[in-house]
mmCIF file with all atom_site columns, N, CA and C in Angstrom:
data_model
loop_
_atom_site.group_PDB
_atom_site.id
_atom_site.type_symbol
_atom_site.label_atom_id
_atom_site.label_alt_id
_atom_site.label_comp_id
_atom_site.label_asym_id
_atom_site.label_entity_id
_atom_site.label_seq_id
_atom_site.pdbx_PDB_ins_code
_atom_site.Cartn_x
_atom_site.Cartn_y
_atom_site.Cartn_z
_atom_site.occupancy
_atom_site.B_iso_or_equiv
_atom_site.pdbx_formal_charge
_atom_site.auth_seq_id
_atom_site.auth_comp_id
_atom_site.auth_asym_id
_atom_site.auth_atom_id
_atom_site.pdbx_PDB_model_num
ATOM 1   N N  . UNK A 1 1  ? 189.606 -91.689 157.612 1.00 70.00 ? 1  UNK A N  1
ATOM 2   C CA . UNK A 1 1  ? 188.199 -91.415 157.852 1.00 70.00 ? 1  UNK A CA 1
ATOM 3   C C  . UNK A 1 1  ? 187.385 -92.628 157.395 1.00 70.00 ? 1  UNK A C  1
ATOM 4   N N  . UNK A 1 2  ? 186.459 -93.289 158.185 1.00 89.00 ? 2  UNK A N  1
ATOM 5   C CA . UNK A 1 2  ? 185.596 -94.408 158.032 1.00 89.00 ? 2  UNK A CA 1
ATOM 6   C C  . UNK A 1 2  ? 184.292 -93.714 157.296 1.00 89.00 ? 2  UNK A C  1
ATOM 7   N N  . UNK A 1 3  ? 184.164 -94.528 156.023 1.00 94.00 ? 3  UNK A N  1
ATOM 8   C CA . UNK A 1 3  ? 183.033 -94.864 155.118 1.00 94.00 ? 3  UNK A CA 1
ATOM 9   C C  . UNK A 1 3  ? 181.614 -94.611 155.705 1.00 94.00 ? 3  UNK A C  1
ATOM 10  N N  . UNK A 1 4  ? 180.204 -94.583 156.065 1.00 96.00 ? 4  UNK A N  1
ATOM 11  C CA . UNK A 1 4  ? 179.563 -94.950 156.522 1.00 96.00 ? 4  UNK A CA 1
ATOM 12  C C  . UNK A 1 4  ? 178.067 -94.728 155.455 1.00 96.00 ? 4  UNK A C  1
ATOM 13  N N  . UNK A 1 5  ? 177.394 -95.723 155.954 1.00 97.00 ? 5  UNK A N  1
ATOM 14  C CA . UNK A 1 5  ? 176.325 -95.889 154.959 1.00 97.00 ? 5  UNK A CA 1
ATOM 15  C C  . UNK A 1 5  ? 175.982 -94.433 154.039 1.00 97.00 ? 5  UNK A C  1
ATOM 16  N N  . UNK A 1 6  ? 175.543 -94.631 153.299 1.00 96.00 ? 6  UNK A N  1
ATOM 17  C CA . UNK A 1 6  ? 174.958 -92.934 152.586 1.00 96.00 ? 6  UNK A CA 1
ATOM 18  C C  . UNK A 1 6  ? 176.543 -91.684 152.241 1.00 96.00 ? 6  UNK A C  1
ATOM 19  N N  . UNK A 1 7  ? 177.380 -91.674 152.573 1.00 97.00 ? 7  UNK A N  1
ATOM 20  C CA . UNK A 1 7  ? 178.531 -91.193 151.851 1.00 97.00 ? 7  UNK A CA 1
ATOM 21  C C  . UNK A 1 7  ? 179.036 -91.210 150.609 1.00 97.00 ? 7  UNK A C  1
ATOM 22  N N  . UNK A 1 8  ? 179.215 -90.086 150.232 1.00 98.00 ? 8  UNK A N  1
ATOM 23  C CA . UNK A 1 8  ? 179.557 -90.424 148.649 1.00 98.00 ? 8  UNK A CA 1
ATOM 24  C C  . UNK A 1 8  ? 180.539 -89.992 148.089 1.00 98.00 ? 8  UNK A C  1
ATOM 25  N N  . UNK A 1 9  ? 181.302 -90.120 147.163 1.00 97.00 ? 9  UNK A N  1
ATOM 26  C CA . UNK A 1 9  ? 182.678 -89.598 146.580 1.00 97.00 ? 9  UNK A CA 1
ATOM 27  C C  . UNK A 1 9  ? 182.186 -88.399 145.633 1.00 97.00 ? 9  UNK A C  1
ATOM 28  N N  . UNK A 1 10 ? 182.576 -87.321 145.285 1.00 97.00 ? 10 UNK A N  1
ATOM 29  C CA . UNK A 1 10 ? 182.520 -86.407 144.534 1.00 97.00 ? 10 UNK A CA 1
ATOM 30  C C  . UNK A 1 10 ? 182.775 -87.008 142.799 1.00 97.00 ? 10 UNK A C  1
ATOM 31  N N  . UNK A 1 11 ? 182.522 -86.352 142.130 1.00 96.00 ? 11 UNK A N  1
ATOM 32  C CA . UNK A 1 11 ? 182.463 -87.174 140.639 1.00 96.00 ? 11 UNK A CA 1
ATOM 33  C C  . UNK A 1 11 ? 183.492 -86.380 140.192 1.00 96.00 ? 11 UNK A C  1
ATOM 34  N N  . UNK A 1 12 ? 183.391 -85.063 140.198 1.00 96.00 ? 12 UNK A N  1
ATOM 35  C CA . UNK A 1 12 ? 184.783 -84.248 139.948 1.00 96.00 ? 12 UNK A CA 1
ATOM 36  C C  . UNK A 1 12 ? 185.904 -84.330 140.824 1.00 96.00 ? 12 UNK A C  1
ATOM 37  N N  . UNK A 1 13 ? 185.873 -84.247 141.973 1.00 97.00 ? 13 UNK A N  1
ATOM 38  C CA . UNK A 1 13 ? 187.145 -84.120 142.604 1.00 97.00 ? 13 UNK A CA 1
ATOM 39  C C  . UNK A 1 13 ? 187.111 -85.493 143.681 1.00 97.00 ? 13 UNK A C  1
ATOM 40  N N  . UNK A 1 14 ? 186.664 -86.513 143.601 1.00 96.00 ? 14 UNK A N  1
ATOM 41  C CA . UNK A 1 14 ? 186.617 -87.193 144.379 1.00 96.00 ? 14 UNK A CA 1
ATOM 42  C C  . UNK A 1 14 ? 186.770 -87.886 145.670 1.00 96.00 ? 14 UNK A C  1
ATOM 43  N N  . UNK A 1 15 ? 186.061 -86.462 146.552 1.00 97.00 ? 15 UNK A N  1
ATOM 44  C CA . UNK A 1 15 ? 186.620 -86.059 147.863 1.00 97.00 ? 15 UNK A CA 1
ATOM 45  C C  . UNK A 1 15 ? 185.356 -86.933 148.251 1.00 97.00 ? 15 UNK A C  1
ATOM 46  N N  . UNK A 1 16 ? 185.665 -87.578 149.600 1.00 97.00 ? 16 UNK A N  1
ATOM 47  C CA . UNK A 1 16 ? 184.580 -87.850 150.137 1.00 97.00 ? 16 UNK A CA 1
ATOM 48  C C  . UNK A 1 16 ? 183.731 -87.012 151.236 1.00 97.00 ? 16 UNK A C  1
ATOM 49  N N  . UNK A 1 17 ? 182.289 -87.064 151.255 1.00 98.00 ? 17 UNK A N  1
ATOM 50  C CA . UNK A 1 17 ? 181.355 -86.228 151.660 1.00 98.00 ? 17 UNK A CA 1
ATOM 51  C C  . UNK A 1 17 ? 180.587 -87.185 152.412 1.00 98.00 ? 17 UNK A C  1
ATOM 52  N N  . UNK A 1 18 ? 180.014 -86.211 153.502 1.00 97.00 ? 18 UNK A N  1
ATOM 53  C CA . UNK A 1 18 ? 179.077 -86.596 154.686 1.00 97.00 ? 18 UNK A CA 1
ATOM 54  C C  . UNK A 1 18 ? 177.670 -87.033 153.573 1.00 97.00 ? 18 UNK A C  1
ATOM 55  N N  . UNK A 1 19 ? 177.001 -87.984 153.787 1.00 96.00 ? 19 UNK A N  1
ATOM 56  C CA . UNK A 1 19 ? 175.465 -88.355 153.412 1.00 96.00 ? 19 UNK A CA 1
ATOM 57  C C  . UNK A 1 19 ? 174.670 -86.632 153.451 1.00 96.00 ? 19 UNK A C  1
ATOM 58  N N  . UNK A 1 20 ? 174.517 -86.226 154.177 1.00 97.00 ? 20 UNK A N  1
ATOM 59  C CA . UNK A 1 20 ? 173.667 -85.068 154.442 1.00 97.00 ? 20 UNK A CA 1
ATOM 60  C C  . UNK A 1 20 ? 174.284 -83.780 153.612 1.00 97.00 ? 20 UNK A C  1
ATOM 61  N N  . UNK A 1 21 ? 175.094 -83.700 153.013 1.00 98.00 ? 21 UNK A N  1
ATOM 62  C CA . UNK A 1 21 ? 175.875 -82.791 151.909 1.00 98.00 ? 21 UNK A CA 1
ATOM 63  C C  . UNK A 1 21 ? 175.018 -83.122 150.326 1.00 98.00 ? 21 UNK A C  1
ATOM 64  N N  . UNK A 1 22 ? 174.614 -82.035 150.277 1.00 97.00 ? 22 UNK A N  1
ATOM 65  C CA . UNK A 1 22 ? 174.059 -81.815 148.892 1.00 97.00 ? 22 UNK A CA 1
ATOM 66  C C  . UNK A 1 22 ? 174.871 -81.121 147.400 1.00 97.00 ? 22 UNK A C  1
ATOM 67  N N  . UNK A 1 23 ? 175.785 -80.985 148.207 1.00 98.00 ? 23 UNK A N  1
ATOM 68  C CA . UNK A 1 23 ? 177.107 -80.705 147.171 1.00 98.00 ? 23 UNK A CA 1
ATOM 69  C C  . UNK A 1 23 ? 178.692 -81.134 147.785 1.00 98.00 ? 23 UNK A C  1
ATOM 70  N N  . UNK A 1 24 ? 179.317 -80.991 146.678 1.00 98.00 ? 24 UNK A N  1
ATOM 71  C CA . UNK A 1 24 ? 180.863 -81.548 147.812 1.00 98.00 ? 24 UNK A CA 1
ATOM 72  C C  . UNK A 1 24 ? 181.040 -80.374 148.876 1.00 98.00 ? 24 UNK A C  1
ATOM 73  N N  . UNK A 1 25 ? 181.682 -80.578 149.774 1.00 97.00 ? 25 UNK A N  1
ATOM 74  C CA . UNK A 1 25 ? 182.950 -79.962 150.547 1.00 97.00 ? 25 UNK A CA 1
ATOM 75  C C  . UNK A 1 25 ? 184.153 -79.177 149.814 1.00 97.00 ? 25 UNK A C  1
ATOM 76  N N  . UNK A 1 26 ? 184.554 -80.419 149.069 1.00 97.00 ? 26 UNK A N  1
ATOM 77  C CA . UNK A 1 26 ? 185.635 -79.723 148.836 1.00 97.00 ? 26 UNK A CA 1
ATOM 78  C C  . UNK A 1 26 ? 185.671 -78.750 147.790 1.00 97.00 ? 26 UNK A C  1
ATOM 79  N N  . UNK A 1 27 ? 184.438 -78.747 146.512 1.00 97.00 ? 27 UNK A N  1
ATOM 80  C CA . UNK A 1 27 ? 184.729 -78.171 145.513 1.00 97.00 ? 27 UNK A CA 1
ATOM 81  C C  . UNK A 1 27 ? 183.444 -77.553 145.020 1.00 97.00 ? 27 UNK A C  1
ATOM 82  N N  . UNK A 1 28 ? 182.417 -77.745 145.645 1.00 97.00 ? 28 UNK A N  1
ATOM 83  C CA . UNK A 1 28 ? 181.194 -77.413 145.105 1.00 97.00 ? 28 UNK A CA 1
ATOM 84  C C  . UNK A 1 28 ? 179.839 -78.044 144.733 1.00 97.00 ? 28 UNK A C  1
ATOM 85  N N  . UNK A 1 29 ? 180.610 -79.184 143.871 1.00 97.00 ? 29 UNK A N  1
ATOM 86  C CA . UNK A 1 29 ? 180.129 -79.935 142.490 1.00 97.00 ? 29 UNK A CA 1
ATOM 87  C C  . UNK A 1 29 ? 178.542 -80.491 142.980 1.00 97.00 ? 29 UNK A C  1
ATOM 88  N N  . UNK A 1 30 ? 177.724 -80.458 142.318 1.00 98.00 ? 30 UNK A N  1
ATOM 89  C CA . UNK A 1 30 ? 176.337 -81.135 143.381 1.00 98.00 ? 30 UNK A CA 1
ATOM 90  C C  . UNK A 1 30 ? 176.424 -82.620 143.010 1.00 98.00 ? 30 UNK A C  1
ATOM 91  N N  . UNK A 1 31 ? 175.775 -83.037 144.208 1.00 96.00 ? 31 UNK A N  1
ATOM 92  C CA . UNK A 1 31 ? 175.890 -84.595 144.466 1.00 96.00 ? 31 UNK A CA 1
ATOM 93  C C  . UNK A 1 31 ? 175.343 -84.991 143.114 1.00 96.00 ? 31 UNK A C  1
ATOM 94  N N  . UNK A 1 32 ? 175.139 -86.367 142.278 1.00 88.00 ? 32 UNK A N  1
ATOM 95  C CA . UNK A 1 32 ? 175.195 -87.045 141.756 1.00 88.00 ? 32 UNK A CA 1
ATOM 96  C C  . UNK A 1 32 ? 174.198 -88.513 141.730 1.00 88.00 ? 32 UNK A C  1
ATOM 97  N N  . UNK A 1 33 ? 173.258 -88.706 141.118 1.00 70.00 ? 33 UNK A N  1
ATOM 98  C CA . UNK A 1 33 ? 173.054 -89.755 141.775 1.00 70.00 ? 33 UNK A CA 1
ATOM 99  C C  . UNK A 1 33 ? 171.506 -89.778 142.487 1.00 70.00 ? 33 UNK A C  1
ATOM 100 N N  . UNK A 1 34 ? 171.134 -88.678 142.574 1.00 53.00 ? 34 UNK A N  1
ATOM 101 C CA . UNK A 1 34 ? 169.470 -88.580 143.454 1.00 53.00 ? 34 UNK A CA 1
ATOM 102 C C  . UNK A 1 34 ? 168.857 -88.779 142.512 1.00 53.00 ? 34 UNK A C  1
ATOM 103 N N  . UNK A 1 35 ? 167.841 -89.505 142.619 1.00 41.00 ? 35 UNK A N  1
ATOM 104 C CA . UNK A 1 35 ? 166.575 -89.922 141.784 1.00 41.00 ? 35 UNK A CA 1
ATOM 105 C C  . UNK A 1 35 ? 165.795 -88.376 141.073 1.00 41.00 ? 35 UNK A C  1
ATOM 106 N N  . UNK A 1 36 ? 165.745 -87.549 142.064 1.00 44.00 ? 36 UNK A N  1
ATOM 107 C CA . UNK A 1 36 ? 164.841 -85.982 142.104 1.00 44.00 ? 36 UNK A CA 1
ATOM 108 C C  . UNK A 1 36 ? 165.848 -85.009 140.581 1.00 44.00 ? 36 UNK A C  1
ATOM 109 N N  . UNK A 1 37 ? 166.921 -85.553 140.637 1.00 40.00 ? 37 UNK A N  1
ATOM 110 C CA . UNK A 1 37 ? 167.809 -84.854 139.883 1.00 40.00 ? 37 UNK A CA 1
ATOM 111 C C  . UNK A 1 37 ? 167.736 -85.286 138.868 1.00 40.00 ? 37 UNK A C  1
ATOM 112 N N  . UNK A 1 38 ? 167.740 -86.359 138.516 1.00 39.00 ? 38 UNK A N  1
ATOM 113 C CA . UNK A 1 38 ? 167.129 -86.992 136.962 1.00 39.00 ? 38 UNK A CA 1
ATOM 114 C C  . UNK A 1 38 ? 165.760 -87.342 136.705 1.00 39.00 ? 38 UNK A C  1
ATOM 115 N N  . UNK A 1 39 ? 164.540 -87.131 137.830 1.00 39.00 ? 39 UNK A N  1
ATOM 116 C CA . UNK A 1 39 ? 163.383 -87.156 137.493 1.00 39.00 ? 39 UNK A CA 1
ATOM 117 C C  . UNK A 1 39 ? 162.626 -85.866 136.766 1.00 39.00 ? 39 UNK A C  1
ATOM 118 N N  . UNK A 1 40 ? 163.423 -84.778 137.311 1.00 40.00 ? 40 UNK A N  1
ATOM 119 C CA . UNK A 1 40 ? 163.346 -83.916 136.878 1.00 40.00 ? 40 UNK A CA 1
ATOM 120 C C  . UNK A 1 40 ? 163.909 -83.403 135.177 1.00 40.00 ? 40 UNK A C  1
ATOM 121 N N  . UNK A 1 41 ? 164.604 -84.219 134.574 1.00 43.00 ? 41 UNK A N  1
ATOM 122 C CA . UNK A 1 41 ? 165.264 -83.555 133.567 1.00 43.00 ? 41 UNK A CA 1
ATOM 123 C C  . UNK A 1 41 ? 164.268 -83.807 132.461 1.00 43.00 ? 41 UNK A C  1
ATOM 124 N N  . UNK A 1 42 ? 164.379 -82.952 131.452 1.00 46.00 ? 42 UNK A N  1
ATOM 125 C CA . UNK A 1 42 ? 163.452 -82.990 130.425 1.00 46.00 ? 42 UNK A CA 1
ATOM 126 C C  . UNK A 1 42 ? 161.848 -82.754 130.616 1.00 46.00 ? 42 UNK A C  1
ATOM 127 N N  . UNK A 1 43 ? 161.173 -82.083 132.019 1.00 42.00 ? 43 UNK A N  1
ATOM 128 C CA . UNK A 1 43 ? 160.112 -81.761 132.309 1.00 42.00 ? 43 UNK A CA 1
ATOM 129 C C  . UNK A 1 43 ? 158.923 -82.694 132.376 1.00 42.00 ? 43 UNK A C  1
ATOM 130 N N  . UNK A 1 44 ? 159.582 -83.790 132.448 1.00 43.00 ? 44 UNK A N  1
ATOM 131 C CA . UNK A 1 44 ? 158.944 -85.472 133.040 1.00 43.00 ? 44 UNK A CA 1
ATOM 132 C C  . UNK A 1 44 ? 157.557 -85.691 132.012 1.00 43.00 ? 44 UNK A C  1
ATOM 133 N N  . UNK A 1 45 ? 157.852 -84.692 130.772 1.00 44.00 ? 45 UNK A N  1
ATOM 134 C CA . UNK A 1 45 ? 156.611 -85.198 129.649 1.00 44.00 ? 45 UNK A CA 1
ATOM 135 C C  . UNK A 1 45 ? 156.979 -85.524 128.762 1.00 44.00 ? 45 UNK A C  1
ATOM 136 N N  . UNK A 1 46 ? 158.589 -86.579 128.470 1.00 47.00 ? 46 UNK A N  1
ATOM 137 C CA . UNK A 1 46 ? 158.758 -87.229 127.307 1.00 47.00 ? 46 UNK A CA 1
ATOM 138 C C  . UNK A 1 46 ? 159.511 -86.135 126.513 1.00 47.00 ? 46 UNK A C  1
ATOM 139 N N  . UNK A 1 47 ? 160.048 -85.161 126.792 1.00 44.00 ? 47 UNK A N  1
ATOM 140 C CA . UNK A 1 47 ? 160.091 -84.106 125.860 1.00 44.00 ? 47 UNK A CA 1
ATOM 141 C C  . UNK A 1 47 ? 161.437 -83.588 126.587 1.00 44.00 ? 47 UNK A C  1
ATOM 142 N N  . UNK A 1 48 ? 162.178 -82.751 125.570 1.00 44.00 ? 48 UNK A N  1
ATOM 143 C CA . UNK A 1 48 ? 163.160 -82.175 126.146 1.00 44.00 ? 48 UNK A CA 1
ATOM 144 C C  . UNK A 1 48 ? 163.510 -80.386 125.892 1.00 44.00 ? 48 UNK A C  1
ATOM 145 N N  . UNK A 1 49 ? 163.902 -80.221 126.931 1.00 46.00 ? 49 UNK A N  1
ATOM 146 C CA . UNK A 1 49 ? 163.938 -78.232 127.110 1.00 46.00 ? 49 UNK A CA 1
ATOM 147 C C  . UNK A 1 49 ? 164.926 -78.005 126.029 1.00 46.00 ? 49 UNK A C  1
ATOM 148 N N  . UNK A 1 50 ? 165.855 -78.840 125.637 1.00 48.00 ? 50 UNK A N  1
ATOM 149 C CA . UNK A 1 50 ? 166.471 -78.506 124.395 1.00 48.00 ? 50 UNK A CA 1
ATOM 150 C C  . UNK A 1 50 ? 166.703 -78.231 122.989 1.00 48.00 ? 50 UNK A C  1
ATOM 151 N N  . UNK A 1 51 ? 165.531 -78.448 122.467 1.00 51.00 ? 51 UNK A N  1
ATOM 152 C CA . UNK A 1 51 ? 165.061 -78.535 121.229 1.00 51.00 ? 51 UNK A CA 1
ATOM 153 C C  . UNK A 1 51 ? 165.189 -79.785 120.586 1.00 51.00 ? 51 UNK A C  1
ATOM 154 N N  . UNK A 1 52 ? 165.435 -81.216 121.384 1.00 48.00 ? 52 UNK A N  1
ATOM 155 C CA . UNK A 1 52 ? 166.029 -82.524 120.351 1.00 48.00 ? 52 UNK A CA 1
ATOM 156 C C  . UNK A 1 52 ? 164.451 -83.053 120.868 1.00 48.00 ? 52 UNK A C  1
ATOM 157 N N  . UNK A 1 53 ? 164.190 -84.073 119.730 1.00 47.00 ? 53 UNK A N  1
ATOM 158 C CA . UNK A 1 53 ? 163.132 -84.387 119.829 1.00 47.00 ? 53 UNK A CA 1
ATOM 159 C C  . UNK A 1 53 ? 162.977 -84.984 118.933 1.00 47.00 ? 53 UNK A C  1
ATOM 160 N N  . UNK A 1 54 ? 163.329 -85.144 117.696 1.00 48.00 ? 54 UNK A N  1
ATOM 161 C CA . UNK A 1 54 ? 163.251 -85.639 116.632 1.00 48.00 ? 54 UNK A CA 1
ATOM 162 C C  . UNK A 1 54 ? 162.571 -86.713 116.029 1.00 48.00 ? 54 UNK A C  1
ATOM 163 N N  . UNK A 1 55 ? 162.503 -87.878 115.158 1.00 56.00 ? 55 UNK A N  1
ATOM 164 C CA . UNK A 1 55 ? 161.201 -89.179 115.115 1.00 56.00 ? 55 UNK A CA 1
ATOM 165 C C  . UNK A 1 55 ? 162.514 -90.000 115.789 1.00 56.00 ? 55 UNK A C  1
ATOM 166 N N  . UNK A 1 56 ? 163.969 -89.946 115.571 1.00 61.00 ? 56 UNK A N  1
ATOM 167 C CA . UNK A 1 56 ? 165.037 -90.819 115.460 1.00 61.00 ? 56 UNK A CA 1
ATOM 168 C C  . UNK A 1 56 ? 165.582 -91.123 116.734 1.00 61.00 ? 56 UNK A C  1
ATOM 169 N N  . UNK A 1 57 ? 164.577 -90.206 118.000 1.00 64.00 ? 57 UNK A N  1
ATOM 170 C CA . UNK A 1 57 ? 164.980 -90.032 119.229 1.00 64.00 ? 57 UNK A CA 1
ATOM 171 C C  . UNK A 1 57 ? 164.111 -91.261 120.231 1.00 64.00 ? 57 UNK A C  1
ATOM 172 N N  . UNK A 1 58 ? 164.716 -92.008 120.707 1.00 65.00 ? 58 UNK A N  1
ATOM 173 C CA . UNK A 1 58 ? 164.040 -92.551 121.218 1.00 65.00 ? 58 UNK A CA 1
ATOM 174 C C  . UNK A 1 58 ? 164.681 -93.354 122.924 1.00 65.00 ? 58 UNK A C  1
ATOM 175 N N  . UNK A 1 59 ? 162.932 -93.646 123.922 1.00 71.00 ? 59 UNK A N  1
ATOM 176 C CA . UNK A 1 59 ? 163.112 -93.314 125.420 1.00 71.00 ? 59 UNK A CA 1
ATOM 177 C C  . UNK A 1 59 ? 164.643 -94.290 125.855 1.00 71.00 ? 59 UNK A C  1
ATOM 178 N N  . UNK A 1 60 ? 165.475 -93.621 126.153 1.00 69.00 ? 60 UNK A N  1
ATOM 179 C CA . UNK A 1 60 ? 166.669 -93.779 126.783 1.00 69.00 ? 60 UNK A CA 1
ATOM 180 C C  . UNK A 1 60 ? 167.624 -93.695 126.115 1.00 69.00 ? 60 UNK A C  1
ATOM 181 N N  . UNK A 1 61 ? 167.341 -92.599 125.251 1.00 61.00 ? 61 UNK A N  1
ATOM 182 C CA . UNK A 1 61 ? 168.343 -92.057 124.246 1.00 61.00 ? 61 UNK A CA 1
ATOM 183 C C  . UNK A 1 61 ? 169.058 -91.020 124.984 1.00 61.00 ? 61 UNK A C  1
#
């Protein structure tokens, strides 16, 4: 099967997937890698849903 732009390998099972797949094929796992998926983490105000936060925490920790 030929590569083509925007395809991506699975991170868990490292099957390869069509560009337009938002999770694998073969196993589930969600894609990896979208900007929207890590813009989102920690509620984009410096802060995190987890309780860490601490003075010792710092941005790109």
């Amino acid at each position: 099967m030929n590569r083509k732009p925007g395809d991506w390998d699975c991170r868990s099972c490292q099957h390869l997937n069509f560009s337009r797949r938002d999770s694998c094929q073969r196993c589930g796992e969600p894609r990896s890698g979208d900007l929207n998926e890590y813009a989102s983490f920690g509620g984009g105000r410096g802060g995190s849903s987890f309780g860490f936060g601490g003075s010792d925490v710092r941005p790109g920790d």
